[in-house]
Coordinates of C-alpha atoms in Angstrom, one line a residue:
X96 CA -2.2 -23.8 45.3
X97 CA -2.5 -25.4 48.2
X98 CA -1.7 -23.5 51.1
X99 CA 0.1 -26.8 52.4
X100 CA 3.5 -26.6 49.3
X101 CA 4.4 -23.3 50.4
X102 CA 4.2 -19.8 51.9
X103 CA 4.8 -15.9 50.9
X104 CA 7.2 -14.2 52.5
X105 CA 8.4 -10.3 52.0
X106 CA 9.2 -9.0 48.3
X107 CA 13.4 -9.4 47.8
X108 CA 15.4 -6.8 45.8
X109 CA 19.0 -6.8 44.0
X110 CA 20.2 -3.4 46.3
X111 CA 23.4 -3.5 44.2
X112 CA 22.0 -2.9 40.5
X113 CA 22.8 0.0 39.7
X114 CA 20.6 2.7 37.7
X115 CA 21.4 4.9 34.5
X116 CA 21.8 3.8 30.9
X117 CA 22.4 0.4 30.7
X118 CA 25.8 0.4 29.0
X119 CA 27.1 2.7 31.9
X120 CA 26.0 0.4 34.6
X121 CA 29.0 -1.8 34.5
X122 CA 31.3 0.8 34.5
X123 CA 29.3 2.6 37.4
X124 CA 29.2 -0.1 39.7
X125 CA 33.3 -0.9 39.4
X126 CA 33.9 2.5 40.0
X127 CA 31.2 2.5 43.0
X128 CA 32.6 -0.2 44.8
X129 CA 35.1 -0.1 47.5
X130 CA 38.2 -1.3 46.9
X131 CA 41.0 -3.3 48.6
X132 CA 44.8 -1.7 48.9
X133 CA 47.8 -4.6 47.9
X134 CA 49.0 -4.9 51.6
X135 CA 45.6 -5.5 53.1
X136 CA 44.7 -8.3 50.3
X137 CA 47.5 -10.2 51.6
X138 CA 45.1 -10.1 55.2
X139 CA 42.6 -11.7 53.5
X140 CA 41.2 -14.8 53.1
X141 CA 38.8 -16.3 50.4
X142 CA 37.5 -19.7 50.0
X143 CA 36.7 -20.9 46.6
X144 CA 34.5 -24.2 46.1
X145 CA 34.8 -26.1 42.9
X146 CA 37.8 -25.6 39.9
X147 CA 35.7 -25.7 37.0
X148 CA 35.5 -22.8 34.7
X149 CA 34.3 -20.5 36.9
X150 CA 35.7 -21.8 40.0
X151 CA 39.3 -22.3 38.6
X152 CA 39.3 -18.5 37.0
X153 CA 38.1 -17.3 40.3
X154 CA 40.5 -18.6 42.0
X155 CA 43.4 -17.7 39.7
X156 CA 42.6 -14.3 39.2
X157 CA 41.7 -13.8 43.4
X158 CA 45.2 -15.2 43.7
X159 CA 47.1 -12.9 40.8
X160 CA 45.1 -9.6 43.0
X161 CA 47.1 -10.9 46.3
X162 CA 44.5 -12.6 47.9
X163 CA 44.8 -16.0 50.1
X164 CA 42.9 -18.8 48.3
X165 CA 41.7 -21.7 49.2
X166 CA 40.2 -23.7 46.4
X167 CA 38.7 -27.0 47.0
X168 CA 37.4 -29.9 44.4
X169 CA 35.9 -33.4 44.7
X170 CA 37.5 -34.3 41.6
X171 CA 41.1 -36.0 41.6
X172 CA 42.6 -33.2 39.5
X173 CA 41.1 -29.6 39.3
X174 CA 41.5 -30.1 35.3
X175 CA 38.7 -32.9 35.7
X176 CA 35.5 -30.5 36.5
X177 CA 32.4 -31.1 34.4
X178 CA 33.4 -27.5 32.1
X179 CA 36.0 -30.1 30.3
X180 CA 32.9 -32.0 28.8
X181 CA 31.6 -28.7 26.8
X182 CA 31.9 -29.2 23.4
X183 CA 30.4 -26.6 21.4
X184 CA 31.6 -22.9 21.8
X185 CA 31.5 -19.8 23.5
X186 CA 29.8 -16.6 22.6
X187 CA 31.4 -13.5 22.4
X188 CA 30.1 -10.3 20.6
X189 CA 33.5 -9.8 18.6
X190 CA 31.4 -9.6 15.1
X191 CA 34.2 -10.7 13.3
X192 CA 32.3 -11.7 10.3
X193 CA 31.0 -8.5 10.0
X194 CA 27.3 -9.7 9.8
X195 CA 25.8 -7.3 12.3
X196 CA 26.4 -8.7 15.6
X197 CA 27.2 -6.2 18.7
X198 CA 27.2 -6.0 22.5
X199 CA 23.2 -4.8 22.0
X200 CA 22.7 -8.0 20.1
X201 CA 24.2 -10.3 22.0
X202 CA 22.2 -8.9 24.8
X203 CA 18.9 -8.7 23.2
X204 CA 19.2 -12.4 22.2
X205 CA 19.9 -13.7 25.4
X206 CA 17.1 -11.9 27.2
X207 CA 15.0 -13.2 24.2
X208 CA 16.1 -16.6 24.3
X209 CA 15.6 -16.6 28.3
X210 CA 12.3 -16.1 27.3
X211 CA 12.3 -12.6 29.3
X212 CA 13.2 -14.1 32.8
X213 CA 16.3 -13.1 33.2
X214 CA 17.5 -9.1 34.6
X215 CA 18.6 -7.1 32.1
X216 CA 21.4 -5.5 33.9
X217 CA 22.9 -8.8 34.6
X218 CA 22.8 -9.3 30.9
X219 CA 23.8 -6.7 29.3
X220 CA 27.4 -7.0 31.9
X221 CA 27.3 -10.2 30.5
X222 CA 27.6 -9.5 26.6
X223 CA 29.9 -6.3 27.6
X224 CA 32.4 -8.9 29.0
X225 CA 32.3 -11.6 26.5
X226 CA 34.6 -9.7 24.8
X227 CA 37.3 -9.5 26.9
X228 CA 37.2 -13.0 27.4
X229 CA 38.0 -14.1 24.2
X230 CA 41.2 -11.5 24.7
X231 CA 42.1 -13.2 27.7
X232 CA 41.6 -17.0 26.4
X233 CA 43.6 -15.9 23.0
X234 CA 46.7 -14.7 25.4
X235 CA 46.4 -17.9 27.5
X236 CA 47.0 -19.8 24.5
X237 CA 43.7 -21.7 24.2
X238 CA 43.8 -22.6 20.7
X239 CA 40.5 -21.9 19.0
X240 CA 39.6 -22.4 15.6
X241 CA 41.2 -20.4 12.8
X242 CA 40.3 -19.1 9.0
X243 CA 42.6 -20.0 6.1
X244 CA 43.9 -16.2 7.0
X245 CA 45.3 -16.6 10.8
X246 CA 42.5 -14.8 11.9
X247 CA 39.9 -16.3 14.9
X248 CA 36.9 -18.5 13.4
X249 CA 33.2 -18.6 14.4
X250 CA 30.0 -20.5 14.3
X251 CA 26.6 -20.1 14.8
X252 CA 24.3 -21.5 17.4
X253 CA 20.7 -21.5 18.4
X254 CA 18.5 -18.7 19.4
X255 CA 21.0 -16.4 16.9
X256 CA 20.8 -15.5 13.2
X257 CA 24.4 -13.9 13.3
X258 CA 27.6 -16.2 13.7
X259 CA 29.4 -15.4 17.3
X260 CA 30.4 -18.7 18.8
X261 CA 34.6 -18.8 19.0
X262 CA 35.5 -22.5 19.1
X263 CA 38.2 -25.3 19.5
X264 CA 36.4 -27.8 17.1
X265 CA 34.3 -30.0 19.5
X266 CA 36.6 -29.6 22.7
X267 CA 36.2 -26.0 23.5
X268 CA 35.2 -26.5 27.0
X269 CA 38.5 -28.7 27.5
X270 CA 41.0 -26.2 26.0
X271 CA 39.0 -23.4 28.3
X272 CA 39.7 -25.3 31.4
X273 CA 43.2 -26.3 30.9
X274 CA 43.5 -22.4 30.0
X275 CA 41.9 -21.7 33.5
X276 CA 43.7 -24.3 35.2
X277 CA 47.4 -23.1 34.0
X278 CA 46.5 -19.4 35.3
X279 CA 45.2 -21.3 38.3
X280 CA 48.6 -23.7 38.8
X281 CA 50.8 -20.3 38.4
X282 CA 49.0 -19.1 41.5
X283 CA 49.1 -22.6 43.1
X284 CA 53.3 -22.0 42.7
X285 CA 53.3 -18.6 43.4
X286 CA 51.7 -19.6 47.1
X287 CA 49.0 -17.6 47.0
X288 CA 46.2 -20.2 46.1
X289 CA 45.7 -23.5 48.5
X290 CA 44.6 -26.7 46.1
X291 CA 42.7 -29.3 47.7
X292 CA 41.8 -32.1 45.4
X293 CA 39.4 -35.0 46.7
X294 CA 37.5 -32.6 49.4
X295 CA 34.0 -32.6 49.4
X296 CA 31.7 -29.4 50.5
X297 CA 29.3 -30.7 53.5
X298 CA 28.4 -27.9 55.4
X299 CA 28.5 -23.8 55.1
X300 CA 29.7 -22.1 58.6
X301 CA 27.6 -19.4 59.3
X302 CA 29.2 -16.8 62.5
X303 CA 27.2 -13.7 63.3
X304 CA 25.0 -14.3 59.8
X305 CA 27.8 -14.1 57.7
X306 CA 29.6 -16.7 55.8
X307 CA 32.6 -17.6 57.5
X308 CA 34.3 -21.5 56.6
X309 CA 33.2 -24.8 55.3
X310 CA 33.3 -28.5 56.7
X311 CA 34.8 -30.7 53.7
X312 CA 35.3 -34.2 53.8
X313 CA 38.6 -35.9 52.3
X314 CA 37.4 -38.5 50.2
X315 CA 40.3 -40.3 50.4
X316 CA 41.0 -40.7 53.9
X317 CA 37.7 -39.9 55.2
X318 CA 38.6 -37.3 57.1
X319 CA 36.5 -34.3 58.3
X320 CA 38.2 -31.0 58.6
X321 CA 37.4 -27.1 58.6
X322 CA 38.1 -24.3 56.2
X323 CA 37.7 -20.7 57.7
X324 CA 37.7 -17.6 56.0
X325 CA 36.9 -14.1 55.3
X326 CA 34.5 -15.0 52.7
X327 CA 32.7 -18.2 50.6
X328 CA 32.6 -18.3 46.9
X329 CA 30.6 -21.5 45.5
X330 CA 31.3 -22.4 41.9
X331 CA 29.8 -25.6 42.2
X332 CA 28.0 -26.5 38.9
X333 CA 24.0 -27.2 38.0
X334 CA 21.8 -29.6 39.7
X335 CA 21.1 -31.8 36.5
X336 CA 21.5 -35.4 38.0
X337 CA 18.5 -35.0 39.9
X338 CA 16.7 -36.6 37.0
X339 CA 19.5 -39.5 37.6
X340 CA 20.0 -39.7 33.7
X341 CA 21.7 -36.6 32.4
X342 CA 24.6 -35.5 30.3
X343 CA 26.3 -34.0 33.3
X344 CA 29.2 -36.3 35.0
X345 CA 28.0 -38.8 37.8
X346 CA 29.7 -36.6 40.6
X347 CA 27.8 -33.5 39.5
X348 CA 25.7 -32.9 42.5
X349 CA 23.8 -29.8 44.4
X350 CA 25.2 -30.5 47.9
X351 CA 27.2 -27.5 48.4
X352 CA 24.6 -25.2 47.1
X353 CA 21.7 -26.9 49.0
X354 CA 24.1 -26.5 52.5
X355 CA 23.8 -23.1 51.8
X356 CA 19.9 -22.9 51.3
X357 CA 19.4 -24.9 54.3
X358 CA 21.6 -22.3 56.1
X359 CA 19.4 -19.4 54.4
X360 CA 20.9 -18.7 51.0
X361 CA 17.8 -18.3 48.8
X362 CA 17.4 -20.7 45.6
X363 CA 15.6 -19.0 42.8
X364 CA 14.0 -20.5 40.0
X365 CA 14.2 -24.0 40.1
X366 CA 12.2 -25.3 37.9
X367 CA 14.4 -23.8 35.4
X368 CA 15.9 -26.6 33.8
X369 CA 17.5 -26.9 30.4
X370 CA 16.6 -30.3 27.9
X371 CA 19.2 -30.1 25.7
X372 CA 17.9 -31.3 22.0
X373 CA 21.0 -33.3 20.5
X374 CA 22.1 -35.6 23.1
X375 CA 22.5 -39.6 22.4
X376 CA 19.7 -41.8 22.9
X377 CA 19.1 -43.8 25.8
X378 CA 19.6 -47.7 25.1
X379 CA 17.9 -49.3 27.9
X380 CA 17.9 -49.3 31.7
X381 CA 21.3 -50.2 32.4
X382 CA 22.5 -46.5 31.4
X383 CA 23.7 -44.3 34.4
X384 CA 24.0 -41.4 32.0
X385 CA 23.6 -39.6 28.6
X386 CA 26.0 -38.3 26.1
X387 CA 26.0 -34.8 24.7
X388 CA 26.2 -34.0 20.9
X389 CA 27.3 -30.5 20.2
X390 CA 24.2 -27.8 19.6
X391 CA 27.0 -27.1 17.1
X392 CA 26.4 -30.0 14.8
X393 CA 23.3 -28.3 14.3
X394 CA 25.0 -25.8 12.0
X395 CA 25.5 -28.5 9.3
X396 CA 23.2 -31.2 10.2
X397 CA 19.7 -31.3 9.2
X398 CA 16.8 -32.7 11.7
X399 CA 14.3 -34.7 10.2
X400 CA 12.1 -37.7 10.8
X401 CA 10.2 -40.2 8.6
X402 CA 6.7 -38.4 7.4
X403 CA 5.4 -42.5 7.8
X404 CA 4.5 -43.3 11.8
X405 CA 6.8 -46.0 12.5
X406 CA 9.0 -46.3 9.1
X407 CA 11.8 -48.5 10.1
X408 CA 13.4 -48.5 7.1
X409 CA 17.0 -47.5 6.8
X410 CA 17.5 -43.8 6.4
X411 CA 19.1 -43.4 3.2
X412 CA 15.5 -46.0 1.6
X413 CA 13.3 -43.0 2.6
X414 CA 13.2 -40.5 -0.5
X415 CA 13.4 -37.0 0.2
X416 CA 9.8 -36.4 0.1
X417 CA 8.7 -38.9 2.7
X418 CA 11.2 -37.3 5.4
X419 CA 9.8 -33.9 7.5
X420 CA 12.2 -31.8 8.1
X421 CA 10.2 -30.3 11.3
X422 CA 12.3 -27.6 12.4
X423 CA 13.0 -26.2 8.9
X424 CA 9.2 -26.5 8.4
X425 CA 7.8 -25.1 11.6
X426 CA 10.6 -22.2 12.0
X427 CA 11.8 -21.2 8.6
X428 CA 13.9 -18.3 10.0
X429 CA 15.8 -20.1 12.5
X430 CA 15.7 -23.5 10.9
X431 CA 17.6 -26.3 12.9
X432 CA 19.0 -23.3 15.2
X433 CA 16.1 -22.7 16.6
X434 CA 16.6 -22.2 20.9
X435 CA 16.9 -25.7 22.9
X436 CA 13.8 -25.5 24.7
X437 CA 11.8 -25.3 21.2
X438 CA 13.9 -27.9 19.9
X439 CA 13.5 -30.1 22.5
X440 CA 9.8 -29.9 22.5
X441 CA 9.7 -30.3 18.9
X442 CA 11.2 -33.4 19.0
X443 CA 9.4 -34.8 21.8
X444 CA 6.2 -33.9 20.1
X445 CA 7.2 -35.6 16.7
X446 CA 7.9 -38.8 18.8
X447 CA 4.5 -38.8 20.8
X448 CA 3.1 -38.7 17.3
X449 CA 4.4 -41.9 16.3
X450 CA 7.1 -40.4 14.0
X451 CA 10.4 -41.1 16.5
X452 CA 12.9 -43.5 15.2
X453 CA 15.2 -46.0 16.8
X454 CA 14.2 -48.5 20.2
X455 CA 11.0 -47.5 21.4
X456 CA 10.8 -44.7 18.7
X457 CA 12.4 -42.2 21.2
X458 CA 14.6 -40.7 18.6
X459 CA 15.0 -38.1 15.5
X460 CA 17.7 -38.0 12.5
X461 CA 20.4 -35.7 12.5
X462 CA 21.7 -36.1 9.0
X463 CA 25.0 -34.5 7.5
X464 CA 24.2 -36.1 3.7
X465 CA 24.1 -32.5 2.2
X466 CA 26.8 -30.9 4.6
X467 CA 28.9 -33.8 2.9
X468 CA 27.8 -33.4 -0.2
X469 CA 28.3 -29.5 0.0
X470 CA 31.8 -29.2 1.7
X471 CA 33.1 -32.6 1.4
X472 CA 33.9 -35.2 3.9
X473 CA 37.6 -33.5 5.3
X474 CA 36.1 -30.5 5.9
X475 CA 33.2 -31.9 7.7
X476 CA 35.6 -34.1 9.6
X477 CA 37.6 -31.0 10.1
X478 CA 35.0 -29.4 12.6
X479 CA 33.2 -32.2 14.2
X480 CA 35.9 -35.1 13.5
X481 CA 35.9 -35.8 17.4
X482 CA 32.3 -35.6 18.2
X483 CA 31.2 -37.8 14.8
X484 CA 34.1 -40.9 16.5
X485 CA 32.6 -40.6 19.8
X486 CA 29.0 -40.9 18.4
X487 CA 30.4 -43.9 16.4
X488 CA 31.7 -45.6 19.2
X489 CA 29.0 -45.3 21.8
X490 CA 26.6 -46.5 19.4
X491 CA 28.3 -48.6 16.9
X492 CA 27.4 -46.2 13.8
X493 CA 29.3 -44.2 11.4
X494 CA 27.1 -41.2 10.7
X495 CA 29.5 -40.0 7.8
X496 CA 27.1 -43.3 6.8
X497 CA 24.3 -43.1 8.6
X498 CA 22.1 -40.3 10.0
X499 CA 22.5 -39.8 13.9
X500 CA 20.1 -40.7 16.2
X501 CA 19.1 -37.7 18.9
X502 CA 17.1 -37.1 21.4
X503 CA 16.5 -34.7 24.6
X504 CA 18.2 -35.1 27.3
X505 CA 18.6 -32.7 30.9
X506 CA 21.6 -30.8 30.2
X507 CA 21.7 -27.6 31.9
X508 CA 20.0 -26.0 34.8
X509 CA 19.2 -22.3 34.7
X510 CA 18.1 -21.9 38.4
X511 CA 20.3 -21.6 41.5
X512 CA 21.1 -19.7 44.2
X513 CA 19.6 -16.4 44.4
X514 CA 22.8 -13.5 43.9
X515 CA 22.3 -9.9 43.7
X516 CA 24.3 -7.7 40.8
X517 CA 27.9 -8.6 42.7
X518 CA 27.0 -12.1 42.9
X519 CA 26.7 -12.3 46.3
X520 CA 23.7 -14.1 47.8
X521 CA 21.7 -13.0 50.7
X522 CA 23.8 -14.3 53.3
X523 CA 26.7 -11.8 53.9
X524 CA 30.0 -13.0 52.7
X525 CA 28.6 -15.6 50.0
X526 CA 29.1 -15.7 46.9
X527 CA 28.0 -17.7 43.5
X528 CA 29.3 -17.7 40.3
X529 CA 28.5 -19.8 37.0
X530 CA 26.0 -22.7 36.9
X531 CA 25.2 -22.6 40.6
X532 CA 23.9 -19.5 40.5
X533 CA 21.0 -18.4 38.3
X534 CA 21.8 -14.9 37.3
X535 CA 22.4 -14.7 33.5
X536 CA 19.7 -17.2 31.4
X537 CA 16.3 -16.7 32.8
X538 CA 14.1 -19.6 31.7
X539 CA 16.8 -21.2 29.0
X540 CA 19.9 -20.6 28.4
X541 CA 21.2 -20.3 24.8
X542 CA 24.0 -22.7 23.6
X543 CA 27.6 -21.8 24.1
X544 CA 26.5 -19.1 26.4
X545 CA 27.1 -21.6 30.0
X546 CA 31.0 -20.9 28.9
X547 CA 30.8 -17.5 28.5
X548 CA 29.2 -17.0 31.6
X549 CA 31.5 -19.0 34.1
X550 CA 34.8 -16.9 32.7
X551 CA 32.4 -13.8 32.8
X552 CA 32.1 -14.2 36.6
X553 CA 35.3 -15.6 37.3
X554 CA 37.8 -14.0 35.9
X555 CA 36.1 -10.2 35.3
X556 CA 32.9 -10.2 37.8
X557 CA 33.7 -11.8 41.4
X558 CA 37.1 -10.0 41.4
X559 CA 35.8 -6.3 40.9
X560 CA 32.7 -7.3 43.3
X561 CA 34.0 -9.0 46.2
X562 CA 36.3 -6.4 46.9
X563 CA 33.3 -4.1 48.4
X564 CA 32.5 -6.9 50.6
X565 CA 36.0 -7.5 51.6
X566 CA 37.0 -3.9 52.4
X567 CA 35.2 -4.2 55.7
X568 CA 38.0 -7.4 56.7
X569 CA 39.8 -8.7 58.0
X570 CA 36.9 -10.1 60.3
X571 CA 37.1 -11.3 63.4
X572 CA 39.6 -14.2 64.1
X573 CA 37.7 -17.7 64.3
X574 CA 39.0 -21.4 65.3
X575 CA 37.4 -24.5 65.3
X576 CA 36.2 -24.1 68.7
X577 CA 33.7 -21.0 68.2
X578 CA 30.3 -22.4 68.9
X579 CA 28.8 -22.1 65.4
X580 CA 31.8 -23.8 63.9
X581 CA 31.5 -26.9 66.5
X582 CA 27.6 -27.0 65.3
X583 CA 28.7 -27.2 61.8
X584 CA 30.8 -29.7 62.4
X585 CA 28.8 -31.9 64.3
X586 CA 25.8 -31.6 62.2
X587 CA 28.1 -33.2 59.3
X588 CA 29.5 -36.0 62.2
X589 CA 25.8 -36.8 62.9
X590 CA 24.9 -37.2 58.9
X591 CA 27.3 -39.7 58.0
X592 CA 26.7 -41.5 61.4
X593 CA 23.1 -42.0 60.4
X594 CA 23.7 -43.1 57.0
X595 CA 26.5 -45.6 58.0
X596 CA 24.6 -46.9 61.1
X597 CA 20.9 -47.4 59.1
X598 CA 20.0 -51.0 58.9
X599 CA 18.6 -50.8 55.2
X600 CA 18.2 -53.0 52.4
X601 CA 18.3 -50.7 49.2
X602 CA 21.0 -49.1 47.5
X603 CA 21.6 -45.8 47.1
X604 CA 21.3 -45.7 43.3
X605 CA 18.4 -47.5 43.6
X606 CA 16.5 -44.6 45.1
X607 CA 17.9 -42.2 42.8
X608 CA 17.3 -43.8 39.6
X609 CA 13.7 -44.0 41.5
X610 CA 13.6 -40.6 41.9
X611 CA 15.2 -39.7 38.4
X612 CA 12.2 -41.2 36.6
X613 CA 9.5 -39.1 38.7
X614 CA 11.3 -35.8 38.1
X615 CA 11.3 -36.9 34.3
X616 CA 8.1 -38.2 33.8
X617 CA 6.3 -35.0 36.0
X618 CA 8.8 -32.2 36.1
X619 CA 10.8 -32.9 32.7
X620 CA 10.0 -31.6 29.5
X621 CA 5.9 -30.9 30.2
X622 CA 4.6 -30.2 33.3
X623 CA 0.9 -30.4 34.2
X624 CA -1.0 -29.3 37.7
X625 CA -2.1 -32.8 37.9
X626 CA 1.6 -34.7 37.4
X627 CA 3.1 -32.1 39.8
X628 CA 0.8 -32.5 42.9
X629 CA 0.9 -36.7 42.0
X630 CA 5.2 -35.9 41.9
X631 CA 5.6 -33.9 45.0
X632 CA 3.7 -37.0 46.8
X633 CA 5.9 -39.8 45.4
X634 CA 8.8 -37.8 46.4
X635 CA 8.0 -37.5 50.1
X636 CA 6.9 -41.2 50.3
X637 CA 10.2 -42.3 48.3
X638 CA 12.0 -40.2 50.5
X639 CA 10.7 -41.4 53.7
X640 CA 11.5 -44.3 52.4
X641 CA 15.1 -43.9 51.8
X642 CA 15.8 -42.9 55.3
X643 CA 14.3 -45.9 56.4
X644 CA 15.4 -48.5 54.1
X645 CA 18.6 -47.0 52.3
X646 CA 21.9 -49.1 53.2
X647 CA 25.7 -47.7 53.0
X648 CA 28.2 -50.0 53.3
X649 CA 31.6 -49.3 54.4
X650 CA 32.9 -47.0 56.8
X651 CA 33.3 -43.6 57.6
X652 CA 37.4 -43.6 57.4
X653 CA 39.3 -44.0 53.6
X654 CA 37.1 -44.2 50.5
X655 CA 33.9 -44.5 50.8
X656 CA 31.7 -43.9 47.3
X657 CA 28.3 -45.0 48.7
X658 CA 28.6 -42.8 51.7
X659 CA 29.3 -39.6 49.1
X660 CA 26.1 -41.0 47.1
X661 CA 24.0 -41.4 50.0
X662 CA 24.4 -37.4 51.2
X663 CA 24.1 -36.7 47.4
X664 CA 20.9 -38.3 46.9
X665 CA 19.3 -36.9 50.1
X666 CA 19.5 -33.4 49.0
X667 CA 18.3 -34.2 45.7
X668 CA 15.4 -35.4 47.2
X669 CA 14.7 -32.0 48.7
X670 CA 15.7 -30.2 45.9
X671 CA 13.1 -32.5 43.6
X672 CA 10.3 -31.4 45.6
X673 CA 11.1 -27.7 45.9
X674 CA 11.3 -28.2 41.6
X675 CA 8.0 -29.3 41.6
X676 CA 6.8 -26.8 43.9
X677 CA 8.1 -23.9 41.9
X678 CA 6.7 -25.6 38.9
X679 CA 3.7 -26.4 40.5
X680 CA 3.3 -22.4 41.5
X681 CA 4.7 -21.1 38.1
X682 CA 1.2 -21.4 35.7
X683 CA 3.0 -19.9 33.1
X684 CA 5.0 -21.5 30.8
X685 CA 8.1 -19.7 30.0
X686 CA 11.7 -21.2 28.1
X687 CA 12.5 -24.9 29.8
X688 CA 9.3 -24.5 32.0
X689 CA 6.4 -25.8 30.0
X690 CA 3.0 -26.4 31.5
X691 CA 0.8 -28.3 29.2
X692 CA -2.3 -25.6 30.4
X693 CA -0.5 -22.6 29.1
X694 CA 0.4 -23.1 25.4
X695 CA -0.5 -20.9 22.2
X696 CA -2.6 -22.6 19.6
X697 CA 0.4 -23.7 17.9
X698 CA 1.9 -25.5 21.0
X699 CA 4.5 -22.8 21.6
X700 CA 5.3 -21.9 25.2
X701 CA 2.6 -19.1 26.6
X702 CA 3.8 -16.6 29.1
X703 CA 1.3 -15.1 31.4
X704 CA 3.7 -11.9 32.1
X705 CA 0.7 -10.0 34.1
X706 CA 0.9 -12.4 37.5
X707 CA 4.8 -14.2 36.5
X708 CA 7.5 -11.5 35.5
X709 CA 9.4 -11.9 38.5
X710 CA 12.4 -14.1 39.7
X711 CA 10.8 -16.7 42.7
X712 CA 13.5 -16.6 45.4
X713 CA 13.0 -19.7 47.6
X714 CA 13.9 -20.1 51.7
X715 CA 14.4 -22.9 53.6
X716 CA 11.8 -23.8 55.7
X717 CA 11.0 -27.0 57.7
X718 CA 7.6 -27.1 57.2
X719 CA 6.7 -25.4 54.1
X720 CA 9.1 -23.3 51.7
X721 CA 8.9 -20.0 51.7
X722 CA 8.2 -17.6 48.1
X723 CA 9.9 -14.4 48.0
X724 CA 9.7 -12.5 44.5
X725 CA 12.2 -10.1 42.6
X726 CA 10.2 -8.2 39.7
X727 CA 11.8 -8.2 37.0
X728 CA 11.6 -4.9 34.8
X729 CA 12.3 -4.5 31.2
X730 CA 13.6 -1.0 29.7
X731 CA 15.6 -2.2 27.0
X732 CA 14.2 -4.9 26.0
X733 CA 10.1 -5.4 25.5
X734 CA 8.8 -8.9 26.4
X735 CA 6.8 -10.2 23.4
X736 CA 5.6 -13.9 22.6
X737 CA 9.2 -15.3 21.5
X738 CA 8.6 -16.4 17.3
X739 CA 11.6 -17.9 15.6
X740 CA 9.1 -18.6 12.6

């Protein structure tokens, strides 16, 4: 590894994680953490950035506890956060099906599904809290699907042999977000939460080593303002849009997290990105985003390709004997419900071999003919009707009559800002929740676990752990005249002035699209030493060209989406380079990170536990990033070669 790419710093440790039996650690931490009495909570101010499941639930709960909360989002309504797009469901170890599920089994499945690259303590807490989330959401009126007798229904998701996923047709994220939103609005009405929509965080304010506020831009008026507080919570989602094409909403970005990273917050495991196997294939160069088809469809849909290469017959004309149900063939124990990283690589392999279907051969079939014959069309429609309708509107094909065509696409990011057991970053006063942190999913997230983590962090974990930090408050009173506050504000002003004053000739989108192609080609489903080194060089060259040639039209005052995109893409350039460096340094394969040089004889990911059983926590450096390693210790789940066969 060239010393030019990075240098290694001191190890990092999670000092807040309690010892003792794993099933007692969360209760032990809650008891040992300091509390803030109700009268003092009213004196403390907390900023929450983001109104998705992690942000809205955190802001609502902190407001309910009596803290003064300022909640920010760049959408026109908190209800438009990207959590609304989650389709399939939310996991919880309720064991309503009496099929052998338990907190320990959910813990085990999650650690194994993450390819043994997550912390045991964090994952066990997530499994414990999962049962409380369902009770909370039912009490809010979330309309989970129910069986005929009125009990909550469950279905299966990838990486599990039990049915533990609660769902609301294909709209689970929307329904859960509406529950969190109504809890948030209750606190807005009560006066404990100030909600600021159409505002984007552009800088973190650090005073005497502590996070004390943010600089935001009003996206409608262009006004720059400062919000100061005793603590800052980032719940700003993932960074999948670094690939340009992804299933994320087009506004999703890394800017809030990256601004914190540049101020000293460690960024952990950035190369761990999830490629979802069940997405509508790209139809042409004109596209600016991709569409997810829920993993829940693999409960009843069967994935196959023609055995003959280049077979372009109508799928109904291909006899059963001439079809390859490759997931069922390769992984008989889990079949079509293998984890996402495995299903995605399997799809890539059959398409690379020439068996793919549709334009460019970049697609496989997801067939519901057997399910319709077994259950009847009304039953299938009741489960998946809105997803089938969405597919038909986008493709013009009726999935009741013709198999869906699907192909992997960027969907989720397991990497994020480094946090300890309390969800605190290495910057005191800066907490990170939901997809914005790295903490729970290792190298691969199991389906239906994102919603679980977001609500776990927001409703149950963060409100219990942030009090230990706030017990030292209120902190020194600040105003905008403080030197550190003025410096943060000036940095924002200077950045905006640069983009608007740059006399370039290329659009922001043209650079973003080109960056995305580099990332997908060299840091996508398969990575190599040669490809990653090439990608780093290409990104550096493109970044230099971006600062010379980018053209941002319009003014600083008022709505200016080109200006918004310029700042976000500038941060994507730096993130993309770090992702490639992280992937280059990690010469093993694990979960969503697949190095072609590290695979078993049958093409599966081959870990190197001796050298890479650690969290890679990266510190920002002007010349080169600094790697801090956090060793992973496994006491309850012994790392083995993952097998779903």
